[in-house]
mmCIF file of C-alpha atoms in Angstrom:
data_model
loop_
_atom_site.group_PDB
_atom_site.id
_atom_site.type_symbol
_atom_site.label_atom_id
_atom_site.label_comp_id
_atom_site.label_asym_id
_atom_site.label_seq_id
_atom_site.Cartn_x
_atom_site.Cartn_y
_atom_site.Cartn_z
ATOM 1 C CA MET E 1 3.391 19.717 -8.361
ATOM 2 C CA ILE E 2 6.086 20.837 -10.803
ATOM 3 C CA TYR E 3 9.722 21.215 -9.776
ATOM 4 C CA THR E 4 12.541 22.703 -11.841
ATOM 5 C CA LEU E 5 16.190 21.950 -11.153
ATOM 6 C CA THR E 6 19.052 24.274 -12.138
ATOM 7 C CA LEU E 7 22.401 22.993 -10.873
ATOM 8 C CA ASN E 8 24.656 25.758 -12.221
ATOM 9 C CA PRO E 9 22.634 29.002 -12.092
ATOM 10 C CA ALA E 10 23.978 32.488 -12.714
ATOM 11 C CA ILE E 11 23.261 36.160 -12.547
ATOM 12 C CA ASP E 12 23.332 37.285 -16.185
ATOM 13 C CA ARG E 13 24.434 40.896 -16.625
ATOM 14 C CA GLU E 14 24.085 42.456 -20.082
ATOM 15 C CA LEU E 15 25.709 45.786 -20.944
ATOM 16 C CA THR E 16 24.744 47.593 -24.139
ATOM 17 C CA VAL E 17 27.352 49.824 -25.796
ATOM 18 C CA THR E 18 27.386 51.919 -28.954
ATOM 19 C CA GLU E 19 30.184 49.833 -30.430
ATOM 20 C CA VAL E 20 32.762 47.347 -29.202
ATOM 21 C CA GLN E 21 36.276 48.783 -29.069
ATOM 22 C CA TYR E 22 39.276 46.948 -27.689
ATOM 23 C CA ASP E 23 41.879 48.605 -25.443
ATOM 24 C CA SER E 24 39.506 51.429 -24.472
ATOM 25 C CA VAL E 25 37.004 52.312 -21.752
ATOM 26 C CA LEU E 26 33.439 51.761 -22.945
ATOM 27 C CA SER E 27 30.351 53.485 -21.558
ATOM 28 C CA ALA E 28 27.202 51.404 -21.226
ATOM 29 C CA VAL E 29 24.064 53.020 -22.612
ATOM 30 C CA LYS E 30 21.875 50.364 -20.992
ATOM 31 C CA SER E 31 22.277 47.522 -18.521
ATOM 32 C CA GLN E 32 20.067 44.595 -17.629
ATOM 33 C CA VAL E 33 20.262 41.861 -15.010
ATOM 34 C CA ASP E 34 18.487 38.516 -15.310
ATOM 35 C CA PHE E 35 18.418 35.303 -13.317
ATOM 36 C CA GLY E 36 20.103 32.797 -15.587
ATOM 37 C CA GLY E 37 19.250 29.130 -15.663
ATOM 38 C CA LYS E 38 17.259 26.835 -17.926
ATOM 39 C CA GLY E 39 15.137 25.552 -15.067
ATOM 40 C CA PHE E 40 14.386 29.108 -13.952
ATOM 41 C CA ASN E 41 13.222 29.942 -17.478
ATOM 42 C CA VAL E 42 10.840 26.985 -17.318
ATOM 43 C CA SER E 43 9.488 28.243 -13.981
ATOM 44 C CA ARG E 44 8.968 31.719 -15.455
ATOM 45 C CA LEU E 45 6.929 30.283 -18.324
ATOM 46 C CA LEU E 46 4.883 28.201 -15.905
ATOM 47 C CA LYS E 47 4.222 31.331 -13.870
ATOM 48 C CA SER E 48 2.988 33.043 -17.030
ATOM 49 C CA MET E 49 0.567 30.136 -17.522
ATOM 50 C CA GLY E 50 -0.691 30.490 -13.948
ATOM 51 C CA MET E 51 1.016 27.304 -12.773
ATOM 52 C CA PRO E 52 3.125 27.364 -9.586
ATOM 53 C CA SER E 53 6.457 25.576 -9.461
ATOM 54 C CA THR E 54 9.376 25.234 -7.088
ATOM 55 C CA ALA E 55 12.927 25.975 -8.256
ATOM 56 C CA LEU E 56 15.770 23.916 -6.787
ATOM 57 C CA GLY E 57 19.531 23.829 -7.262
ATOM 58 C CA PHE E 58 22.764 25.088 -5.743
ATOM 59 C CA ILE E 59 23.357 28.727 -4.759
ATOM 60 C CA GLY E 60 26.065 30.448 -2.749
ATOM 61 C CA GLY E 61 27.286 33.824 -1.530
ATOM 62 C CA ARG E 62 25.744 37.236 -2.087
ATOM 63 C CA THR E 63 25.107 36.451 -5.732
ATOM 64 C CA GLY E 64 23.121 33.402 -4.701
ATOM 65 C CA ASP E 65 21.130 35.446 -2.186
ATOM 66 C CA ARG E 66 20.340 37.978 -4.902
ATOM 67 C CA LEU E 67 19.228 35.221 -7.242
ATOM 68 C CA ARG E 68 16.930 33.648 -4.663
ATOM 69 C CA SER E 69 15.415 37.020 -3.733
ATOM 70 C CA GLY E 70 14.876 37.828 -7.397
ATOM 71 C CA LEU E 71 13.034 34.599 -8.093
ATOM 72 C CA GLN E 72 10.885 35.014 -5.006
ATOM 73 C CA ALA E 73 10.045 38.548 -6.154
ATOM 74 C CA LEU E 74 8.715 36.930 -9.335
ATOM 75 C CA ASP E 75 6.518 34.756 -7.086
ATOM 76 C CA ILE E 76 8.536 31.618 -7.860
ATOM 77 C CA ALA E 77 9.025 29.367 -4.829
ATOM 78 C CA THR E 78 12.595 28.224 -4.135
ATOM 79 C CA ASP E 79 14.196 25.399 -2.170
ATOM 80 C CA PHE E 80 17.938 25.686 -2.745
ATOM 81 C CA VAL E 81 20.943 23.942 -1.242
ATOM 82 C CA VAL E 82 23.366 26.643 -0.074
ATOM 83 C CA ILE E 83 27.033 25.967 -0.870
ATOM 84 C CA SER E 84 30.225 27.651 0.304
ATOM 85 C CA GLY E 85 31.207 29.047 -3.105
ATOM 86 C CA GLU E 86 29.802 32.083 -4.907
ATOM 87 C CA THR E 87 27.103 31.649 -7.538
ATOM 88 C CA ARG E 88 28.561 32.621 -10.900
ATOM 89 C CA THR E 89 28.014 35.836 -12.830
ATOM 90 C CA ASN E 90 27.947 35.861 -16.633
ATOM 91 C CA ILE E 91 28.730 39.067 -18.512
ATOM 92 C CA SER E 92 27.515 40.031 -21.988
ATOM 93 C CA ILE E 93 28.513 43.148 -23.908
ATOM 94 C CA VAL E 94 26.293 43.822 -26.915
ATOM 95 C CA THR E 95 26.128 46.666 -29.418
ATOM 96 C CA GLU E 96 22.994 48.769 -29.807
ATOM 97 C CA LYS E 97 22.458 47.376 -33.311
ATOM 98 C CA HIS E 98 22.989 43.827 -31.982
ATOM 99 C CA ASP E 99 25.530 43.161 -34.736
ATOM 100 C CA HIS E 100 28.365 42.289 -32.336
ATOM 101 C CA TYR E 101 28.607 40.859 -28.857
ATOM 102 C CA ILE E 102 31.057 39.463 -26.337
ATOM 103 C CA LYS E 103 29.823 36.928 -23.785
ATOM 104 C CA VAL E 104 31.921 35.631 -20.902
ATOM 105 C CA ASN E 105 30.529 32.824 -18.730
ATOM 106 C CA GLU E 106 32.100 31.831 -15.436
ATOM 107 C CA LYS E 107 32.474 28.098 -14.818
ATOM 108 C CA GLY E 108 30.628 28.282 -11.538
ATOM 109 C CA PRO E 109 31.579 27.355 -7.975
ATOM 110 C CA LEU E 110 32.888 23.961 -6.913
ATOM 111 C CA VAL E 111 30.096 21.888 -5.380
ATOM 112 C CA GLU E 112 31.367 19.593 -2.644
ATOM 113 C CA GLU E 113 30.173 15.989 -2.365
ATOM 114 C CA SER E 114 28.383 16.795 0.905
ATOM 115 C CA SER E 115 26.263 19.427 -0.867
ATOM 116 C CA GLN E 116 25.503 16.997 -3.673
ATOM 117 C CA ARG E 117 24.286 14.454 -1.126
ATOM 118 C CA GLU E 118 22.182 17.135 0.585
ATOM 119 C CA LEU E 119 20.410 17.883 -2.688
ATOM 120 C CA LEU E 120 19.820 14.193 -3.445
ATOM 121 C CA ASP E 121 18.365 13.718 0.039
ATOM 122 C CA LYS E 122 16.163 16.800 -0.414
ATOM 123 C CA ILE E 123 14.823 15.479 -3.715
ATOM 124 C CA ALA E 124 14.108 12.076 -2.173
ATOM 125 C CA SER E 125 12.236 13.714 0.706
ATOM 126 C CA ILE E 126 9.894 15.848 -1.416
ATOM 127 C CA ALA E 127 9.349 13.768 -4.575
ATOM 128 C CA GLY E 128 5.948 12.158 -4.827
ATOM 129 C CA PRO E 129 3.886 10.101 -7.284
ATOM 130 C CA GLY E 130 2.715 12.123 -10.264
ATOM 131 C CA ASP E 131 5.007 15.089 -9.601
ATOM 132 C CA TRP E 132 6.717 16.584 -12.659
ATOM 133 C CA TRP E 133 10.435 17.335 -12.531
ATOM 134 C CA VAL E 134 12.370 19.314 -15.146
ATOM 135 C CA LEU E 135 16.129 18.755 -14.910
ATOM 136 C CA ALA E 136 17.829 21.332 -17.091
ATOM 137 C CA GLY E 137 21.212 22.811 -17.871
ATOM 138 C CA SER E 138 24.901 22.193 -17.347
ATOM 139 C CA LEU E 139 26.665 20.694 -14.347
ATOM 140 C CA PRO E 140 28.837 22.838 -12.043
ATOM 141 C CA PRO E 141 32.449 21.936 -11.198
ATOM 142 C CA GLY E 142 32.747 18.948 -8.885
ATOM 143 C CA VAL E 143 29.460 17.361 -9.915
ATOM 144 C CA PRO E 144 29.888 14.059 -11.816
ATOM 145 C CA ASP E 145 28.336 13.406 -15.218
ATOM 146 C CA SER E 146 26.212 10.711 -13.582
ATOM 147 C CA PHE E 147 24.431 13.180 -11.279
ATOM 148 C CA TYR E 148 21.301 13.582 -13.393
ATOM 149 C CA ALA E 149 21.107 9.797 -13.707
ATOM 150 C CA GLN E 150 21.242 9.520 -9.915
ATOM 151 C CA ILE E 151 18.410 12.031 -9.599
ATOM 152 C CA ILE E 152 16.287 10.266 -12.222
ATOM 153 C CA ALA E 153 16.728 6.960 -10.382
ATOM 154 C CA ILE E 154 15.454 8.589 -7.180
ATOM 155 C CA LEU E 155 12.492 10.172 -8.967
ATOM 156 C CA ASN E 156 11.591 6.917 -10.724
ATOM 157 C CA GLU E 157 11.638 5.165 -7.349
ATOM 158 C CA HIS E 158 9.146 7.739 -6.040
ATOM 159 C CA LYS E 159 7.021 7.435 -9.215
ATOM 160 C CA ALA E 160 7.648 11.051 -10.210
ATOM 161 C CA VAL E 161 7.945 11.992 -13.901
ATOM 162 C CA THR E 162 11.182 13.417 -15.295
ATOM 163 C CA ILE E 163 11.974 15.653 -18.271
ATOM 164 C CA LEU E 164 15.717 15.946 -18.943
ATOM 165 C CA ASP E 165 17.182 18.835 -20.945
ATOM 166 C CA THR E 166 20.964 18.698 -20.919
ATOM 167 C CA THR E 167 23.854 17.764 -23.210
ATOM 168 C CA GLY E 168 26.846 15.500 -23.680
ATOM 169 C CA GLU E 169 27.825 12.726 -21.312
ATOM 170 C CA SER E 170 25.328 13.792 -18.646
ATOM 171 C CA LEU E 171 22.555 13.348 -21.233
ATOM 172 C CA ARG E 172 23.865 9.936 -22.316
ATOM 173 C CA LEU E 173 24.066 8.679 -18.736
ATOM 174 C CA GLY E 174 20.731 10.291 -17.957
ATOM 175 C CA CYS E 175 19.107 8.325 -20.781
ATOM 176 C CA GLU E 176 20.303 5.088 -19.209
ATOM 177 C CA ALA E 177 18.253 5.956 -16.107
ATOM 178 C CA LYS E 178 15.105 5.962 -18.297
ATOM 179 C CA PRO E 179 13.636 9.465 -17.960
ATOM 180 C CA PHE E 180 10.093 9.994 -19.207
ATOM 181 C CA LEU E 181 11.277 12.463 -21.858
ATOM 182 C CA ILE E 182 14.442 14.132 -23.117
ATOM 183 C CA LYS E 183 14.680 17.298 -25.235
ATOM 184 C CA PRO E 184 17.940 17.671 -27.153
ATOM 185 C CA ASN E 185 18.224 19.783 -30.295
ATOM 186 C CA ALA E 186 19.323 18.355 -33.640
ATOM 187 C CA GLU E 187 23.004 19.167 -33.117
ATOM 188 C CA GLU E 188 23.042 17.585 -29.656
ATOM 189 C CA THR E 189 21.280 14.536 -31.081
ATOM 190 C CA HIS E 190 23.978 14.186 -33.739
ATOM 191 C CA LYS E 191 26.755 14.431 -31.165
ATOM 192 C CA LEU E 192 25.137 11.838 -28.929
ATOM 193 C CA THR E 193 24.190 9.286 -31.579
ATOM 194 C CA GLY E 194 26.801 9.953 -34.264
ATOM 195 C CA LEU E 195 23.991 9.846 -36.837
ATOM 196 C CA PRO E 196 23.282 12.500 -39.500
ATOM 197 C CA VAL E 197 20.408 14.910 -38.813
ATOM 198 C CA GLU E 198 20.178 16.838 -42.077
ATOM 199 C CA THR E 199 16.693 15.643 -43.034
ATOM 200 C CA THR E 200 13.527 14.900 -41.106
ATOM 201 C CA ALA E 201 13.861 11.193 -41.919
ATOM 202 C CA GLN E 202 17.384 11.180 -40.507
ATOM 203 C CA ILE E 203 16.220 12.948 -37.351
ATOM 204 C CA VAL E 204 13.525 10.294 -36.858
ATOM 205 C CA LEU E 205 16.149 7.537 -37.066
ATOM 206 C CA ALA E 206 18.372 9.405 -34.603
ATOM 207 C CA ALA E 207 15.432 9.883 -32.227
ATOM 208 C CA LYS E 208 14.717 6.155 -32.318
ATOM 209 C CA GLU E 209 18.351 5.553 -31.410
ATOM 210 C CA LEU E 210 17.857 7.765 -28.338
ATOM 211 C CA LEU E 211 14.916 5.559 -27.364
ATOM 212 C CA LYS E 212 17.230 2.557 -27.545
ATOM 213 C CA MET E 213 19.583 4.394 -25.172
ATOM 214 C CA GLY E 214 16.847 4.450 -22.530
ATOM 215 C CA ALA E 215 14.686 7.559 -22.938
ATOM 216 C CA GLN E 216 10.973 6.732 -22.915
ATOM 217 C CA ASN E 217 10.062 9.626 -25.230
ATOM 218 C CA VAL E 218 12.141 12.064 -27.266
ATOM 219 C CA VAL E 219 11.467 15.632 -28.364
ATOM 220 C CA ILE E 220 14.054 17.116 -30.725
ATOM 221 C CA SER E 221 13.750 20.882 -31.099
ATOM 222 C CA MET E 222 14.354 22.095 -34.658
ATOM 223 C CA GLY E 223 14.217 25.880 -34.308
ATOM 224 C CA LYS E 224 11.802 27.617 -36.667
ATOM 225 C CA LYS E 225 10.877 24.252 -38.212
ATOM 226 C CA GLY E 226 9.242 23.174 -34.972
ATOM 227 C CA ALA E 227 9.982 19.948 -33.149
ATOM 228 C CA LEU E 228 9.903 16.196 -33.595
ATOM 229 C CA LEU E 229 8.137 13.915 -31.120
ATOM 230 C CA GLN E 230 9.257 10.300 -31.079
ATOM 231 C CA THR E 231 7.534 7.763 -28.853
ATOM 232 C CA ALA E 232 7.766 3.982 -28.884
ATOM 233 C CA ASP E 233 4.849 3.890 -31.343
ATOM 234 C CA GLU E 234 4.586 7.248 -33.110
ATOM 235 C CA SER E 235 6.561 9.941 -34.898
ATOM 236 C CA TRP E 236 5.108 13.454 -35.144
ATOM 237 C CA LEU E 237 6.454 16.669 -36.598
ATOM 238 C CA VAL E 238 4.938 19.659 -34.835
ATOM 239 C CA HIS E 239 5.086 22.828 -36.921
ATOM 240 C CA SER E 240 5.521 26.055 -34.962
ATOM 241 C CA PRO E 241 3.313 29.059 -35.716
ATOM 242 C CA LYS E 242 4.796 31.829 -37.819
ATOM 243 C CA ILE E 243 5.928 34.833 -35.792
ATOM 244 C CA GLN E 244 8.071 37.931 -36.099
ATOM 245 C CA GLU E 245 11.085 36.732 -34.159
ATOM 246 C CA LYS E 246 12.699 39.282 -31.854
ATOM 247 C CA ASN E 247 14.810 37.225 -29.465
ATOM 248 C CA PRO E 248 15.094 33.418 -29.676
ATOM 249 C CA ILE E 249 17.121 33.162 -26.440
ATOM 250 C CA GLY E 250 15.153 31.147 -23.923
ATOM 251 C CA ALA E 251 12.604 29.940 -26.479
ATOM 252 C CA GLY E 252 13.719 26.330 -26.053
ATOM 253 C CA ASP E 253 13.240 26.587 -22.293
ATOM 254 C CA SER E 254 9.776 28.052 -22.840
ATOM 255 C CA MET E 255 9.013 25.084 -25.091
ATOM 256 C CA VAL E 256 9.820 22.775 -22.185
ATOM 257 C CA GLY E 257 7.705 24.941 -19.889
ATOM 258 C CA GLY E 258 4.688 24.784 -22.183
ATOM 259 C CA LEU E 259 5.196 21.053 -22.660
ATOM 260 C CA VAL E 260 5.306 20.210 -18.953
ATOM 261 C CA TRP E 261 2.388 22.561 -18.234
ATOM 262 C CA ALA E 262 0.227 20.767 -20.798
ATOM 263 C CA LEU E 263 1.282 17.305 -19.626
ATOM 264 C CA SER E 264 0.375 18.255 -16.055
ATOM 265 C CA GLN E 265 -3.069 19.292 -17.349
ATOM 266 C CA GLY E 266 -3.667 15.886 -18.927
ATOM 267 C CA TYR E 267 -3.001 16.696 -22.581
ATOM 268 C CA SER E 268 -1.537 13.987 -24.818
ATOM 269 C CA LEU E 269 2.158 14.082 -25.682
ATOM 270 C CA LYS E 270 1.370 15.349 -29.181
ATOM 271 C CA GLU E 271 -0.903 18.139 -27.954
ATOM 272 C CA SER E 272 1.536 18.967 -25.161
ATOM 273 C CA LEU E 273 4.313 19.475 -27.677
ATOM 274 C CA GLY E 274 1.920 21.752 -29.552
ATOM 275 C CA TRP E 275 1.603 23.848 -26.395
ATOM 276 C CA GLY E 276 5.387 23.727 -26.120
ATOM 277 C CA ALA E 277 5.824 24.959 -29.687
ATOM 278 C CA ALA E 278 3.362 27.793 -29.058
ATOM 279 C CA SER E 279 5.150 28.741 -25.831
ATOM 280 C CA GLY E 280 8.550 28.782 -27.513
ATOM 281 C CA ALA E 281 7.226 30.895 -30.373
ATOM 282 C CA ALA E 282 5.553 33.321 -27.963
ATOM 283 C CA THR E 283 8.788 33.885 -26.059
ATOM 284 C CA ALA E 284 10.808 34.240 -29.281
ATOM 285 C CA SER E 285 8.433 37.017 -30.359
ATOM 286 C CA MET E 286 9.086 39.043 -27.195
ATOM 287 C CA SER E 287 11.740 41.716 -26.743
ATOM 288 C CA GLY E 288 14.580 41.194 -24.291
ATOM 289 C CA THR E 289 14.203 38.281 -21.903
ATOM 290 C CA GLU E 290 10.433 38.380 -21.424
ATOM 291 C CA VAL E 291 8.463 35.155 -21.709
ATOM 292 C CA GLY E 292 5.261 34.845 -23.685
ATOM 293 C CA SER E 293 1.948 35.671 -22.017
ATOM 294 C CA ARG E 294 -0.766 33.060 -21.599
ATOM 295 C CA ALA E 295 -3.046 34.974 -23.961
ATOM 296 C CA LEU E 296 -0.409 34.988 -26.706
ATOM 297 C CA ILE E 297 0.446 31.324 -26.136
ATOM 298 C CA GLU E 298 -3.233 30.348 -26.399
ATOM 299 C CA GLU E 299 -3.531 32.359 -29.622
ATOM 300 C CA LEU E 300 -0.441 30.757 -31.165
ATOM 301 C CA PHE E 301 -1.516 27.267 -30.081
ATOM 302 C CA GLN E 302 -4.438 27.555 -32.497
ATOM 303 C CA GLN E 303 -1.907 27.960 -35.335
ATOM 304 C CA VAL E 304 0.184 24.882 -34.502
ATOM 305 C CA THR E 305 -0.075 22.041 -37.030
ATOM 306 C CA TYR E 306 0.836 18.361 -36.721
ATOM 307 C CA GLU E 307 2.300 16.017 -39.318
ATOM 308 C CA ALA E 308 2.359 12.259 -38.781
ATOM 309 C CA LEU E 309 5.579 10.671 -40.024
#
């Protein structure tokens, strides 16, 4: 079974206008609502691949109800902890030509310690050997930086397998709990290690430093260049297929989705990252917030190349 965890989800509302003008009333020519959260994006990609998953996290209020209903309408199972606050709403205003935008993200509701404990207990009750867990995204107010590390410790105890995709101090502490795999980008890797990441050789050294911090395996996403896989024994550069990029937002989450799908099917880490690269490229080639289809992902997977370092 695959589980995805999104601790600070949101309803993302995008309004399209002809042009951005300050101190005036703007009329939207188009509006779109999406269910925001890195873990949710992973679940959507898994759904596209025909793989069920269960989405967990914190939700609250009418916004939270709308989010849960929306995911269930997409045939994604949910098992949320309901909190007293209101799930956040993020607003984007973009121009029709996509040359300007304004994005305002709410911090999210305060999550009380009792709700945090409820989620930890829930995870402990459902985690089982061989399950795959994707822990992704930022932490909401009230949740300590050590929370992902606490979850990883529980999952390790139950012999489940963890992929961690977060940033900053929560990533550093999460590494200490020894997750199976982490997926920072190059910039996040630089911030965490303090090492330069201008060249591939430098990124390899930085990835090895992340292994020393506790992660069992490291994938560093490098945008159009592809991604680096660093294990205890091997370094691989996975080159993404060439596409006509339309919207890169969510491509990194699709990479994680393709990666965990392939791992759950028994592919090697190298091949699984190839599926991840194909999944990310497929989503980046789609308009709006669509994720890549299985047919497109399978086609692009044939174009992925691997370079041993």
